[in-house]
CSV table of C-alpha atoms in Angstrom, one decimal:
chain,number,residue,atom,x,y,z
A,13,UNK,CA,0.0,0.0,0.0
A,14,UNK,CA,1.3,3.4,-1.0
A,15,UNK,CA,2.0,6.0,1.8
A,16,UNK,CA,-0.7,8.5,2.3
A,17,UNK,CA,0.0,12.2,1.9
A,18,UNK,CA,0.7,14.0,5.1
A,19,UNK,CA,0.3,17.6,6.2
A,20,UNK,CA,3.3,19.7,7.2
A,21,UNK,CA,4.2,19.0,10.8
A,22,UNK,CA,1.9,16.0,11.0
A,23,UNK,CA,3.0,12.6,12.2
A,24,UNK,CA,4.5,10.2,9.5
A,25,UNK,CA,1.8,8.5,7.5
A,26,UNK,CA,1.2,4.7,7.8
A,27,UNK,CA,2.6,3.2,4.6
A,28,UNK,CA,2.2,-0.5,5.6
A,29,UNK,CA,1.2,-2.6,8.6
A,30,UNK,CA,1.3,-6.3,9.4
A,31,UNK,CA,0.8,-8.7,12.3
A,32,UNK,CA,3.5,-11.4,13.0
A,33,UNK,CA,2.7,-15.0,12.5
A,34,UNK,CA,0.9,-15.7,15.8
A,35,UNK,CA,-0.6,-12.2,16.1
A,36,UNK,CA,1.4,-11.3,19.2
A,37,UNK,CA,3.2,-8.3,17.5
A,38,UNK,CA,2.3,-5.5,15.1
A,39,UNK,CA,4.7,-3.9,12.7
A,40,UNK,CA,4.1,-0.6,10.9
A,41,UNK,CA,6.0,1.2,8.2
A,42,UNK,CA,6.1,5.0,7.8
A,43,UNK,CA,7.8,7.5,5.6
A,44,UNK,CA,10.5,7.8,8.3
A,45,UNK,CA,11.1,4.2,9.2
A,46,UNK,CA,9.3,1.4,11.0
A,47,UNK,CA,8.0,0.4,14.5
A,48,UNK,CA,7.3,-2.8,16.3
A,49,UNK,CA,4.6,-3.2,19.0
A,50,UNK,CA,3.7,-5.9,21.5
A,51,UNK,CA,0.1,-7.1,21.6
A,52,UNK,CA,0.1,-8.7,25.1
A,53,UNK,CA,-2.2,-6.2,26.7
A,54,UNK,CA,-5.5,-4.4,26.0
A,55,UNK,CA,-4.9,-1.3,27.9
A,56,UNK,CA,-1.2,-0.9,27.2
A,57,UNK,CA,0.4,-0.8,23.8
A,58,UNK,CA,4.2,-1.3,24.3
A,59,UNK,CA,6.6,-0.2,21.5
A,60,UNK,CA,9.3,-2.9,21.2
A,61,UNK,CA,11.5,-1.1,18.7
A,62,UNK,CA,11.7,1.9,16.4
A,63,UNK,CA,14.1,2.5,13.5
A,64,UNK,CA,14.5,5.6,11.4
A,65,UNK,CA,17.5,4.3,9.5
A,66,UNK,CA,15.5,3.3,6.4
A,67,UNK,CA,12.9,5.9,5.2
A,68,UNK,CA,9.8,5.2,3.1
A,69,UNK,CA,9.3,1.6,4.3
A,70,UNK,CA,6.5,-0.2,2.5
A,71,UNK,CA,7.1,-3.8,3.7
A,72,UNK,CA,8.0,-4.8,7.2
A,73,UNK,CA,7.6,-8.4,8.5
A,74,UNK,CA,8.7,-9.8,11.9
A,75,UNK,CA,9.4,-13.5,12.5
A,76,UNK,CA,7.2,-14.4,15.4
A,77,UNK,CA,8.7,-12.6,18.5
A,78,UNK,CA,12.3,-13.0,17.5
A,79,UNK,CA,14.7,-10.2,16.6
A,80,UNK,CA,14.6,-11.0,12.9
A,81,UNK,CA,12.8,-8.4,10.9
A,82,UNK,CA,12.6,-8.0,7.1
A,83,UNK,CA,12.3,-4.5,5.6
A,84,UNK,CA,11.8,-3.1,2.0
A,85,UNK,CA,11.9,0.6,1.2
A,86,UNK,CA,10.6,2.6,-1.7
A,87,UNK,CA,14.2,4.0,-2.0
A,88,UNK,CA,15.3,0.4,-3.1
A,89,UNK,CA,12.2,-1.5,-4.0
A,90,UNK,CA,14.2,-4.4,-5.5
A,91,UNK,CA,16.2,-5.0,-2.3
A,92,UNK,CA,15.2,-7.0,0.8
A,93,UNK,CA,17.0,-6.1,4.0
A,94,UNK,CA,17.1,-8.6,6.9
A,95,UNK,CA,18.0,-7.2,10.3
A,96,UNK,CA,18.6,-8.3,13.9
A,97,UNK,CA,16.9,-5.3,15.4
A,98,UNK,CA,17.9,-5.9,19.0
A,99,UNK,CA,21.6,-5.7,18.0
A,100,UNK,CA,21.0,-3.1,15.4
A,101,UNK,CA,22.9,-5.2,12.8
A,102,UNK,CA,22.1,-6.3,9.3
A,103,UNK,CA,22.0,-10.0,8.8
A,104,UNK,CA,22.0,-9.8,5.0
A,105,UNK,CA,20.4,-8.1,2.0
A,106,UNK,CA,19.3,-9.5,-1.3
A,107,UNK,CA,18.5,-7.9,-4.7
A,108,UNK,CA,15.9,-9.0,-7.2
A,109,UNK,CA,15.1,-8.3,-10.9
A,110,UNK,CA,11.9,-6.2,-10.2
A,111,UNK,CA,10.0,-4.6,-7.4
A,112,UNK,CA,9.3,-6.7,-4.3
A,113,UNK,CA,5.5,-6.9,-3.7
A,114,UNK,CA,5.3,-9.1,-0.6
A,115,UNK,CA,7.3,-11.2,1.8
A,116,UNK,CA,6.2,-14.2,3.9
A,117,UNK,CA,8.0,-15.9,6.8
A,118,UNK,CA,8.0,-19.0,8.9
A,119,UNK,CA,10.7,-20.7,10.9
A,120,UNK,CA,12.0,-22.5,7.9
A,121,UNK,CA,11.3,-20.5,4.8
A,122,UNK,CA,11.4,-16.9,3.6
A,123,UNK,CA,9.3,-16.2,0.5
A,124,UNK,CA,9.7,-13.2,-1.7
A,125,UNK,CA,6.9,-12.5,-4.2
A,126,UNK,CA,7.5,-10.4,-7.4
A,127,UNK,CA,4.9,-9.7,-10.1
A,128,UNK,CA,5.8,-12.8,-12.2
A,129,UNK,CA,8.1,-14.9,-10.0
A,130,UNK,CA,8.5,-16.2,-6.5
A,131,UNK,CA,11.8,-16.8,-4.6
A,132,UNK,CA,12.0,-19.3,-1.7
A,133,UNK,CA,14.9,-19.0,0.8
A,134,UNK,CA,16.1,-21.2,3.6
A,135,UNK,CA,15.6,-18.8,6.5
A,136,UNK,CA,18.5,-20.3,8.6
A,137,UNK,CA,21.2,-19.2,6.2
A,138,UNK,CA,19.2,-17.2,3.6
A,139,UNK,CA,20.3,-19.5,0.8
A,140,UNK,CA,18.1,-19.3,-2.2
A,141,UNK,CA,16.5,-22.7,-2.7
A,142,UNK,CA,14.0,-22.3,-5.5
A,143,UNK,CA,12.8,-19.8,-8.1
A,144,UNK,CA,9.3,-20.2,-9.4
A,145,UNK,CA,9.4,-18.4,-12.7
A,146,UNK,CA,6.6,-17.3,-15.1
A,147,UNK,CA,3.9,-17.2,-12.6
A,148,UNK,CA,0.6,-15.6,-13.7
A,149,UNK,CA,0.7,-11.8,-13.4
A,150,UNK,CA,0.3,-11.0,-9.7
A,151,UNK,CA,0.3,-7.2,-9.4
A,152,UNK,CA,-0.6,-7.2,-5.7
A,153,UNK,CA,1.9,-9.8,-4.6
A,154,UNK,CA,-0.9,-12.1,-3.3
A,155,UNK,CA,0.5,-15.2,-1.6
A,156,UNK,CA,0.2,-17.1,1.7
A,157,UNK,CA,2.7,-19.2,3.6
A,158,UNK,CA,1.8,-21.6,6.3
A,159,UNK,CA,3.3,-20.5,9.6
A,160,UNK,CA,3.7,-24.1,10.7
A,161,UNK,CA,7.1,-25.0,9.2
A,162,UNK,CA,6.3,-28.7,9.4
A,163,UNK,CA,3.7,-27.9,6.7
A,164,UNK,CA,5.5,-25.1,4.7
A,165,UNK,CA,2.8,-24.8,2.1
A,166,UNK,CA,2.8,-21.8,-0.2
A,167,UNK,CA,-0.4,-20.7,-2.0
A,168,UNK,CA,-0.5,-18.1,-4.8
A,169,UNK,CA,-2.7,-17.4,-7.8
A,170,UNK,CA,-2.5,-20.0,-10.5
A,171,UNK,CA,-4.3,-17.8,-13.0
A,172,UNK,CA,-4.8,-14.1,-13.7
A,173,UNK,CA,-8.3,-14.5,-15.0
A,174,UNK,CA,-9.8,-17.2,-12.8
A,175,UNK,CA,-9.8,-18.1,-9.1
A,176,UNK,CA,-7.4,-21.0,-9.4
A,177,UNK,CA,-5.0,-21.5,-6.5
A,178,UNK,CA,-1.5,-23.0,-7.0
A,179,UNK,CA,-0.4,-25.0,-3.9
A,180,UNK,CA,3.4,-25.5,-3.5
A,181,UNK,CA,5.2,-27.5,-0.9
A,182,UNK,CA,8.0,-25.3,0.5
A,183,UNK,CA,9.7,-28.2,2.2
A,184,UNK,CA,10.0,-30.7,-0.8
A,185,UNK,CA,10.1,-27.8,-3.3
A,186,UNK,CA,7.5,-29.4,-5.5
A,187,UNK,CA,4.0,-28.5,-6.7
A,188,UNK,CA,1.3,-30.0,-4.5
A,189,UNK,CA,-1.9,-29.4,-6.4
A,190,UNK,CA,-4.1,-26.7,-8.0
A,191,UNK,CA,-7.5,-25.8,-6.5
A,192,UNK,CA,-10.3,-24.3,-8.6
A,193,UNK,CA,-11.5,-22.1,-5.8
A,194,UNK,CA,-13.5,-19.3,-7.5
A,195,UNK,CA,-14.8,-18.2,-10.9
A,196,UNK,CA,-13.1,-14.8,-10.8
A,197,UNK,CA,-9.5,-13.8,-9.9
A,198,UNK,CA,-8.3,-14.2,-6.4
A,199,UNK,CA,-8.1,-11.3,-3.9
A,200,UNK,CA,-7.2,-13.0,-0.6
A,201,UNK,CA,-5.5,-16.2,0.7
A,202,UNK,CA,-4.9,-17.4,4.3
A,203,UNK,CA,-3.7,-20.6,6.0
A,204,UNK,CA,-4.7,-21.7,9.4
A,205,UNK,CA,-2.0,-22.1,12.1
A,206,UNK,CA,-1.3,-25.8,11.4
A,207,UNK,CA,-1.3,-25.5,7.6
A,208,UNK,CA,-4.2,-27.9,7.3
A,209,UNK,CA,-6.8,-25.4,5.9
A,210,UNK,CA,-6.7,-22.6,3.3
A,211,UNK,CA,-9.2,-19.8,3.0
A,212,UNK,CA,-9.8,-17.8,-0.2
A,213,UNK,CA,-11.8,-15.0,-1.6
A,214,UNK,CA,-12.2,-13.6,-5.1
A,215,UNK,CA,-12.2,-10.0,-6.3
A,216,UNK,CA,-16.0,-10.0,-6.0
A,217,UNK,CA,-15.6,-10.6,-2.2
A,218,UNK,CA,-19.1,-12.1,-1.8
A,219,UNK,CA,-18.1,-15.7,-1.0
A,220,UNK,CA,-15.3,-17.1,1.1
A,221,UNK,CA,-14.3,-20.7,0.8
A,222,UNK,CA,-12.1,-23.0,3.0
A,223,UNK,CA,-10.3,-26.0,1.6
A,224,UNK,CA,-8.4,-28.9,3.1
A,225,UNK,CA,-4.6,-29.0,2.7
A,226,UNK,CA,-3.0,-30.6,0.8
A,227,UNK,CA,-6.0,-32.4,-0.7
A,228,UNK,CA,-7.9,-29.3,-1.8
A,229,UNK,CA,-11.4,-30.5,-0.9
A,230,UNK,CA,-13.9,-27.7,-0.1
A,231,UNK,CA,-14.8,-27.8,3.6
A,232,UNK,CA,-16.8,-24.6,4.2
A,233,UNK,CA,-18.4,-21.9,2.2
A,234,UNK,CA,-19.4,-18.5,3.8
A,235,UNK,CA,-21.3,-15.7,2.2
A,236,UNK,CA,-20.1,-12.2,3.2
A,237,UNK,CA,-22.8,-10.5,1.2
A,238,UNK,CA,-24.9,-10.7,-1.9
A,239,UNK,CA,-25.7,-7.2,-3.2
A,240,UNK,CA,-22.4,-5.4,-3.6
A,241,UNK,CA,-18.9,-6.4,-4.5
A,242,UNK,CA,-16.1,-5.5,-2.1
A,243,UNK,CA,-12.3,-5.6,-2.0
A,244,UNK,CA,-11.3,-8.2,0.7
A,245,UNK,CA,-8.3,-6.6,2.4
A,246,UNK,CA,-7.8,-9.1,5.2
A,247,UNK,CA,-8.5,-12.8,5.7
A,248,UNK,CA,-7.3,-14.6,8.9
A,249,UNK,CA,-8.0,-17.6,11.0
A,250,UNK,CA,-7.9,-17.7,14.8
A,251,UNK,CA,-5.0,-19.6,16.2
A,252,UNK,CA,-7.3,-22.5,17.2
A,253,UNK,CA,-8.9,-22.5,13.7
A,254,UNK,CA,-12.4,-22.1,15.2
A,255,UNK,CA,-13.0,-18.7,13.6
A,256,UNK,CA,-12.3,-17.0,10.3
A,257,UNK,CA,-12.3,-13.2,10.0
A,258,UNK,CA,-12.7,-11.2,6.8
A,259,UNK,CA,-12.5,-7.4,6.4
A,260,UNK,CA,-12.8,-5.2,3.3
A,261,UNK,CA,-13.0,-1.6,2.1
A,262,UNK,CA,-16.5,-1.4,3.7
A,263,UNK,CA,-17.3,-0.6,7.3
A,264,UNK,CA,-18.3,-4.2,8.2
A,265,UNK,CA,-15.9,-6.9,9.5
A,266,UNK,CA,-17.3,-10.5,9.4
A,267,UNK,CA,-16.3,-13.3,11.6
A,268,UNK,CA,-17.4,-16.9,10.7
A,269,UNK,CA,-17.4,-19.9,12.9
A,270,UNK,CA,-16.0,-23.1,11.4
A,271,UNK,CA,-18.3,-25.8,12.6
A,272,UNK,CA,-20.4,-28.4,10.8
A,273,UNK,CA,-24.1,-28.5,11.8
A,274,UNK,CA,-25.4,-32.0,12.5
A,275,UNK,CA,-28.8,-33.5,12.3
A,276,UNK,CA,-28.7,-34.7,15.9
A,277,UNK,CA,-30.6,-31.7,17.2
A,278,UNK,CA,-33.8,-32.6,19.1
A,279,UNK,CA,-37.0,-32.5,17.0
A,280,UNK,CA,-38.7,-29.1,17.2
A,281,UNK,CA,-42.3,-29.0,18.1
A,282,UNK,CA,-44.6,-28.8,15.1
A,283,UNK,CA,-45.2,-25.2,14.2
A,284,UNK,CA,-46.2,-23.4,11.0
A,285,UNK,CA,-42.7,-21.7,10.8
A,286,UNK,CA,-41.0,-25.0,11.4
A,287,UNK,CA,-43.0,-26.7,8.7
A,288,UNK,CA,-42.2,-23.9,6.2
A,289,UNK,CA,-38.5,-24.1,7.1
A,290,UNK,CA,-38.4,-27.8,6.3
A,291,UNK,CA,-40.3,-27.2,3.0
A,292,UNK,CA,-37.8,-24.4,2.1
A,293,UNK,CA,-34.8,-26.7,2.8
A,294,UNK,CA,-36.3,-29.5,0.8
A,295,UNK,CA,-37.0,-27.2,-2.2
A,296,UNK,CA,-33.3,-26.4,-2.5
A,297,UNK,CA,-32.8,-29.9,-3.8
A,298,UNK,CA,-34.7,-29.1,-6.9
A,299,UNK,CA,-33.1,-25.7,-7.7
A,300,UNK,CA,-30.0,-25.0,-9.8
A,301,UNK,CA,-26.8,-25.7,-7.8
A,302,UNK,CA,-25.8,-22.0,-7.8
A,303,UNK,CA,-29.2,-20.9,-6.4
A,304,UNK,CA,-29.4,-23.7,-3.8
A,305,UNK,CA,-25.8,-23.0,-2.8
A,306,UNK,CA,-26.6,-19.3,-2.1
A,307,UNK,CA,-29.4,-20.5,0.2
A,308,UNK,CA,-27.3,-23.0,2.2
A,309,UNK,CA,-24.2,-20.9,2.7
A,310,UNK,CA,-23.4,-20.0,6.3
A,311,UNK,CA,-23.6,-16.3,7.4
A,312,UNK,CA,-21.4,-14.4,9.8
A,313,UNK,CA,-21.2,-15.6,13.4
A,314,UNK,CA,-20.1,-12.2,14.6
A,315,UNK,CA,-19.7,-8.7,13.0
A,316,UNK,CA,-18.1,-5.3,13.7
A,317,UNK,CA,-19.2,-2.0,12.3
A,318,UNK,CA,-16.2,0.3,11.9
A,319,UNK,CA,-16.4,4.0,12.1
A,320,UNK,CA,-14.5,4.4,8.9
A,321,UNK,CA,-15.1,3.1,5.3
A,322,UNK,CA,-12.9,3.0,2.3
A,323,UNK,CA,-9.6,2.8,4.3
A,324,UNK,CA,-7.4,-0.3,4.1
A,325,UNK,CA,-7.3,-2.4,7.2
A,326,UNK,CA,-6.0,-5.7,8.5
A,327,UNK,CA,-7.5,-7.9,11.2
A,328,UNK,CA,-6.3,-10.5,13.6
A,329,UNK,CA,-8.1,-12.9,16.0
A,330,UNK,CA,-6.0,-13.3,19.1
A,331,UNK,CA,-6.3,-14.3,22.8
A,332,UNK,CA,-5.1,-11.4,25.0
A,333,UNK,CA,-5.3,-11.6,28.7
A,334,UNK,CA,-7.1,-15.0,28.4
A,335,UNK,CA,-10.0,-13.6,26.4
A,336,UNK,CA,-10.7,-13.8,22.6
A,337,UNK,CA,-10.2,-10.4,20.9
A,338,UNK,CA,-10.6,-9.0,17.4
A,339,UNK,CA,-7.8,-6.6,16.4
A,340,UNK,CA,-8.3,-4.1,13.5
A,341,UNK,CA,-5.5,-1.9,12.3
A,342,UNK,CA,-6.4,0.9,9.9
A,343,UNK,CA,-4.3,2.9,7.4
A,344,UNK,CA,-5.0,6.1,9.3
A,345,UNK,CA,-2.8,4.8,12.2
A,346,UNK,CA,-5.2,3.3,14.7
A,347,UNK,CA,-5.5,-0.1,16.4
A,348,UNK,CA,-9.0,-1.0,17.5
A,349,UNK,CA,-9.5,-3.9,20.0
A,350,UNK,CA,-12.9,-5.6,20.3
A,351,UNK,CA,-14.2,-8.3,22.6
A,352,UNK,CA,-15.5,-11.4,20.7
A,353,UNK,CA,-18.2,-13.5,22.4
A,354,UNK,CA,-17.1,-17.1,21.5
A,355,UNK,CA,-20.5,-18.6,22.4
A,356,UNK,CA,-23.2,-16.3,21.0
A,357,UNK,CA,-21.3,-14.1,18.5
A,358,UNK,CA,-23.3,-11.0,17.5
A,359,UNK,CA,-21.9,-7.5,17.4
A,360,UNK,CA,-18.4,-7.3,18.9
A,361,UNK,CA,-17.8,-4.7,21.6
A,362,UNK,CA,-15.1,-2.0,21.1
A,363,UNK,CA,-13.0,-1.7,24.3
A,364,UNK,CA,-9.9,0.2,23.2
A,365,UNK,CA,-8.5,2.5,20.5
A,366,UNK,CA,-4.8,2.9,20.3
A,367,UNK,CA,-3.0,5.5,18.2
A,368,UNK,CA,0.0,4.1,16.4
A,369,UNK,CA,1.5,7.5,15.4
A,370,UNK,CA,2.1,8.9,18.8
A,371,UNK,CA,5.4,10.0,20.3
A,372,UNK,CA,6.9,6.5,20.0
A,373,UNK,CA,7.8,6.2,23.7
A,374,UNK,CA,7.6,2.8,25.3
A,375,UNK,CA,4.7,3.6,27.6
A,376,UNK,CA,1.0,3.1,28.0
A,377,UNK,CA,-1.1,4.7,25.3
A,378,UNK,CA,-3.3,7.2,27.0
A,379,UNK,CA,-6.1,7.0,24.5
A,380,UNK,CA,-9.5,7.1,26.3
A,381,UNK,CA,-11.8,4.1,26.1
A,382,UNK,CA,-14.6,4.7,23.5
A,383,UNK,CA,-17.1,2.3,24.9
A,384,UNK,CA,-18.6,1.5,28.4
A,385,UNK,CA,-17.4,-1.6,30.2
A,386,UNK,CA,-18.3,-4.9,28.6
A,387,UNK,CA,-21.9,-6.0,29.4
A,388,UNK,CA,-22.3,-8.6,32.1
A,389,UNK,CA,-23.9,-11.0,29.7
A,390,UNK,CA,-20.6,-11.3,27.9
A,391,UNK,CA,-18.6,-11.9,31.1
A,392,UNK,CA,-21.2,-14.6,32.0
A,393,UNK,CA,-20.8,-16.1,28.6
A,394,UNK,CA,-17.0,-16.5,28.6
A,395,UNK,CA,-17.3,-17.9,32.2
A,396,UNK,CA,-19.2,-21.0,31.0
A,397,UNK,CA,-16.9,-23.9,31.6
A,398,UNK,CA,-19.0,-26.4,29.7
A,399,UNK,CA,-18.0,-25.0,26.3
A,400,UNK,CA,-14.4,-24.0,27.0
A,401,UNK,CA,-11.8,-26.3,25.4
A,402,UNK,CA,-10.3,-28.8,27.7
A,403,UNK,CA,-7.4,-27.5,29.8
A,404,UNK,CA,-5.3,-30.5,28.8
A,405,UNK,CA,-5.2,-30.2,25.1
A,406,UNK,CA,-6.3,-28.1,22.2
A,407,UNK,CA,-5.4,-28.1,18.5
A,408,UNK,CA,-3.0,-25.4,17.3
A,409,UNK,CA,0.5,-24.4,16.6
A,410,UNK,CA,3.4,-25.2,18.9
A,411,UNK,CA,6.2,-22.6,19.1
A,412,UNK,CA,8.6,-25.4,20.0
A,413,UNK,CA,8.6,-26.9,16.6
A,414,UNK,CA,5.3,-26.7,14.8
A,415,UNK,CA,2.4,-29.1,15.0
A,416,UNK,CA,2.6,-32.2,12.8
A,417,UNK,CA,-0.4,-33.2,10.8
A,418,UNK,CA,-3.2,-34.1,13.2
A,419,UNK,CA,-1.0,-33.6,16.3
A,420,UNK,CA,-2.7,-32.2,19.4
A,421,UNK,CA,-0.7,-29.6,21.3
A,422,UNK,CA,-0.8,-29.3,25.1
A,423,UNK,CA,-2.5,-26.0,26.0
A,424,UNK,CA,0.2,-25.0,28.5
A,425,UNK,CA,2.5,-24.3,25.5
A,426,UNK,CA,0.1,-21.5,24.5
A,427,UNK,CA,-0.3,-20.0,27.9
A,428,UNK,CA,3.4,-18.9,28.2
A,429,UNK,CA,3.4,-17.0,25.0
A,430,UNK,CA,5.8,-17.3,22.0
A,431,UNK,CA,9.2,-18.7,22.6
A,432,UNK,CA,11.9,-16.3,21.3
A,433,UNK,CA,14.6,-17.7,19.1
A,434,UNK,CA,18.2,-17.9,20.3
A,435,UNK,CA,19.1,-15.0,18.0
A,436,UNK,CA,22.9,-15.2,18.6
A,437,UNK,CA,23.0,-18.7,17.1
A,438,UNK,CA,20.0,-18.7,14.8
A,439,UNK,CA,20.7,-15.6,12.8
A,440,UNK,CA,24.4,-14.6,12.6
A,441,UNK,CA,25.4,-11.9,10.1
A,442,UNK,CA,25.6,-13.4,6.6
A,443,UNK,CA,28.0,-11.8,4.1
A,444,UNK,CA,27.7,-14.3,1.2
A,445,UNK,CA,24.2,-13.5,0.2
A,446,UNK,CA,24.7,-9.7,0.2
A,447,UNK,CA,24.1,-8.6,-3.4
A,448,UNK,CA,23.4,-12.1,-4.4
A,449,UNK,CA,22.0,-12.9,-7.8
A,450,UNK,CA,18.7,-14.7,-7.6
A,451,UNK,CA,19.0,-15.8,-11.2
A,452,UNK,CA,21.3,-18.6,-10.1
A,453,UNK,CA,18.5,-20.5,-8.3
A,454,UNK,CA,17.0,-23.6,-9.6
A,455,UNK,CA,14.1,-23.0,-12.0
A,456,UNK,CA,10.7,-24.5,-12.1
């Protein structure tokens, strides 16, 4: 996203913003540099790091909660710079044949996306492992990389005219499959934390689909809207893969719940409305597939009505202080934090608004709360023990090494927060890749 114009004497405009892989940190780029924030508290927004050495930053990505950060500037849009920000040293830099459009990271791979090619690096030594050439024109740099390095799948558009997804295995460096996801071109892609599910949306933005990985079978289909087309700007799973959030250039954020309804519900008493409901459901069997599909698609479980419309934003679903939260960062430099009711859904409650363009001091943001305290009904809802996941296990991503396919991770691994890398040994300065030529990589 291009930097917005700023008035004389005004704070630097937000030119880019991104959450790290487990949504515990927020990175923003400005015309003067970049900043990193911790997302461990609702009331307090702690600035972890600020750098003004590189101006006009338009890509900044942090690897989990480690000291590794990747930065790209408008001054050198073909060069990727990798830093150890705690030491203030550069690990390496790498130049490419055209403008860098996006960068994705996990603990094993670093992916650089250009308009018509993709480069895959080994993140331990930054060695270039593979170059995928002649990809369909991808002007936005759309791609997604699984954060679970045991399943380092990479997804990117397989066509410029249709919604075909190309799935690539970043570990074996081989094509996994292609998924005919949508009729129109793709606009958004997102893996869940284990790399077992992939969500997608097309440029129309009306339907969101979720597929199994690596098989590519359709698991869920959600309808964001029917009347107007929108530009999906953010698509993200919760870390436990129970929820999927989608935001766009409109004022509404949609949260969908990933659950399959069963027919084991008790029989409802015979009523006129119940009879008509069954008749309506039976009628869908005789309608065209496209029409019956529109009738059976699941609607949003929860929503948020933003105060702004038309601004780019990104969302995250995270657990902060033991409660589920929705985070929304907007291009005007604000972070909005909402409570999400995991049982009843409905309209999410705004509980905090942080300004990201303040003085930059590592202290509590003094922005006033915009909403009254959370209603008692919500507190009562989250206190229900019968529907809370077992304290012994829950599916998800383990910071200790990544969940294997189908592995169940003990919950205590989540409670302590992300495990920082041993930065001294993991990421020493690398001289060999500086100014390297990506053309020497293996070609598809």
